[in-house]
Amino acid sequence: MPPYASIPDVIDSYRERFLPDEAAGVDGVVQLNFTGDGGGAYHLVIREQKLELVEGLHEAPTVAVTVAASDWLRVNNGETNAMALMMQGRLKVSGSLPMATRFQSLFRRAT
């Protein structure tokens, strides 16, 4: 399947890659803000071990992640990781840091 060519490809893949068992006890909204070419805004509602994907901004997300679309593609294509981008100042997180760190564990790695 990968490499993903666009942010919509990545977002669509979350439906198949979502791990409901890992989401036990998780109740929140992850806002993803992608900057630059191919960017956009999406939010993921995770509640009762279910995932809902919505294009656009959420008025009160649990956590918001802002990153260049090209960098998020690299993360999802296994070329880098979110922590490295955060340490380089290329990925910004606001809101619940525990929710942000839990986010990646809710999805199967792309193969």
mmCIF file of C-alpha atoms in Angstrom:
data_model
loop_
_atom_site.group_PDB
_atom_site.id
_atom_site.type_symbol
_atom_site.label_atom_id
_atom_site.label_comp_id
_atom_site.label_asym_id
_atom_site.label_seq_id
_atom_site.Cartn_x
_atom_site.Cartn_y
_atom_site.Cartn_z
ATOM 1 C CA MET A 1 0.000 0.000 0.000
ATOM 2 C CA PRO A 2 2.522 2.710 1.017
ATOM 3 C CA PRO A 3 4.211 4.839 0.148
ATOM 4 C CA TYR A 4 1.356 7.260 0.625
ATOM 5 C CA ALA A 5 1.290 9.948 -2.021
ATOM 6 C CA SER A 6 -0.980 12.466 -0.303
ATOM 7 C CA ILE A 7 -2.520 13.456 3.017
ATOM 8 C CA PRO A 8 -5.976 12.165 1.932
ATOM 9 C CA ASP A 9 -4.314 8.766 1.269
ATOM 10 C CA VAL A 10 -2.940 8.752 4.822
ATOM 11 C CA ILE A 11 -6.236 9.867 6.372
ATOM 12 C CA ASP A 12 -8.153 7.182 4.437
ATOM 13 C CA SER A 13 -5.649 4.552 5.616
ATOM 14 C CA TYR A 14 -6.496 5.308 9.254
ATOM 15 C CA ARG A 15 -9.849 3.538 8.825
ATOM 16 C CA GLU A 16 -8.123 0.252 7.959
ATOM 17 C CA ARG A 17 -5.182 0.708 10.325
ATOM 18 C CA PHE A 18 -7.248 1.625 13.416
ATOM 19 C CA LEU A 19 -6.812 -0.815 16.323
ATOM 20 C CA PRO A 20 -10.030 -0.734 18.399
ATOM 21 C CA ASP A 21 -8.527 -2.830 21.215
ATOM 22 C CA GLU A 22 -5.734 -0.272 21.685
ATOM 23 C CA ALA A 23 -8.356 2.481 21.956
ATOM 24 C CA ALA A 24 -10.008 1.023 25.067
ATOM 25 C CA GLY A 25 -10.543 3.901 27.486
ATOM 26 C CA VAL A 26 -9.588 6.565 24.955
ATOM 27 C CA ASP A 27 -12.122 9.343 24.538
ATOM 28 C CA GLY A 28 -10.985 12.406 22.671
ATOM 29 C CA VAL A 29 -10.431 14.372 19.511
ATOM 30 C CA VAL A 30 -7.121 14.623 17.657
ATOM 31 C CA GLN A 31 -6.898 17.672 15.410
ATOM 32 C CA LEU A 32 -4.379 17.312 12.588
ATOM 33 C CA ASN A 33 -3.347 20.559 10.897
ATOM 34 C CA PHE A 34 -1.187 20.055 7.815
ATOM 35 C CA THR A 35 0.675 23.047 6.425
ATOM 36 C CA GLY A 36 2.254 23.652 3.038
ATOM 37 C CA ASP A 37 1.540 21.944 -0.274
ATOM 38 C CA GLY A 38 -1.130 19.282 0.048
ATOM 39 C CA GLY A 39 -2.078 20.511 3.506
ATOM 40 C CA GLY A 40 -5.452 20.781 5.166
ATOM 41 C CA ALA A 41 -7.206 20.120 8.444
ATOM 42 C CA TYR A 42 -8.771 16.896 9.710
ATOM 43 C CA HIS A 43 -9.915 15.686 13.076
ATOM 44 C CA LEU A 44 -10.231 12.177 14.407
ATOM 45 C CA VAL A 45 -12.860 11.448 17.014
ATOM 46 C CA ILE A 46 -11.948 8.406 19.091
ATOM 47 C CA ARG A 47 -14.701 7.228 21.411
ATOM 48 C CA GLU A 48 -15.947 3.823 22.583
ATOM 49 C CA GLN A 49 -13.218 2.061 20.570
ATOM 50 C CA LYS A 50 -14.510 3.615 17.338
ATOM 51 C CA LEU A 51 -12.871 6.082 14.961
ATOM 52 C CA GLU A 52 -14.604 8.870 13.091
ATOM 53 C CA LEU A 53 -12.646 10.893 10.513
ATOM 54 C CA VAL A 54 -13.823 14.398 9.680
ATOM 55 C CA GLU A 55 -12.325 16.962 7.318
ATOM 56 C CA GLY A 56 -11.996 20.401 8.892
ATOM 57 C CA LEU A 57 -11.424 21.957 12.282
ATOM 58 C CA HIS A 58 -12.903 20.794 15.589
ATOM 59 C CA GLU A 59 -13.894 23.569 17.985
ATOM 60 C CA ALA A 60 -12.429 21.918 21.103
ATOM 61 C CA PRO A 61 -9.941 19.129 20.305
ATOM 62 C CA THR A 62 -8.250 17.145 23.060
ATOM 63 C CA VAL A 63 -4.936 17.621 21.276
ATOM 64 C CA ALA A 64 -3.868 19.508 18.158
ATOM 65 C CA VAL A 65 -0.896 18.567 15.998
ATOM 66 C CA THR A 66 0.496 20.998 13.435
ATOM 67 C CA VAL A 67 3.029 19.709 10.927
ATOM 68 C CA ALA A 68 3.961 20.140 7.272
ATOM 69 C CA ALA A 69 2.015 17.788 5.009
ATOM 70 C CA SER A 70 5.292 16.553 3.509
ATOM 71 C CA ASP A 71 6.655 15.674 6.968
ATOM 72 C CA TRP A 72 3.474 13.763 7.940
ATOM 73 C CA LEU A 73 3.765 11.777 4.715
ATOM 74 C CA ARG A 74 7.349 10.920 5.684
ATOM 75 C CA VAL A 75 6.168 9.770 9.141
ATOM 76 C CA ASN A 76 3.471 7.541 7.660
ATOM 77 C CA ASN A 77 5.817 6.191 4.998
ATOM 78 C CA GLY A 78 8.286 5.133 7.722
ATOM 79 C CA GLU A 79 10.971 7.646 6.696
ATOM 80 C CA THR A 80 11.019 9.526 10.022
ATOM 81 C CA ASN A 81 9.091 9.611 13.275
ATOM 82 C CA ALA A 82 6.945 12.190 14.990
ATOM 83 C CA MET A 83 9.241 12.471 18.018
ATOM 84 C CA ALA A 84 12.210 13.402 15.816
ATOM 85 C CA LEU A 85 10.124 16.061 14.069
ATOM 86 C CA MET A 86 8.961 17.407 17.424
ATOM 87 C CA MET A 87 12.541 17.674 18.684
ATOM 88 C CA GLN A 88 13.475 19.544 15.484
ATOM 89 C CA GLY A 89 10.595 21.978 16.023
ATOM 90 C CA ARG A 90 8.882 20.774 12.852
ATOM 91 C CA LEU A 91 5.894 19.226 14.637
ATOM 92 C CA LYS A 92 3.937 21.218 17.215
ATOM 93 C CA VAL A 93 1.567 19.737 19.788
ATOM 94 C CA SER A 94 -0.908 21.670 21.899
ATOM 95 C CA GLY A 95 -3.345 20.240 24.408
ATOM 96 C CA SER A 96 -3.102 16.773 25.906
ATOM 97 C CA LEU A 97 0.427 15.415 25.546
ATOM 98 C CA PRO A 98 -0.672 11.950 26.807
ATOM 99 C CA MET A 99 -3.262 11.812 23.998
ATOM 100 C CA ALA A 100 -0.622 12.856 21.476
ATOM 101 C CA THR A 101 1.791 10.132 22.596
ATOM 102 C CA ARG A 102 -0.971 7.515 22.595
ATOM 103 C CA PHE A 103 -2.110 8.449 19.068
ATOM 104 C CA GLN A 104 0.419 6.374 17.122
ATOM 105 C CA SER A 105 -0.313 3.236 19.154
ATOM 106 C CA LEU A 106 -3.947 3.361 17.998
ATOM 107 C CA PHE A 107 -2.961 2.476 14.429
ATOM 108 C CA ARG A 108 -1.218 -0.442 12.788
ATOM 109 C CA ARG A 109 2.027 0.526 11.133
ATOM 110 C CA ALA A 110 1.750 0.961 7.395
ATOM 111 C CA THR A 111 3.175 -2.011 5.522
#
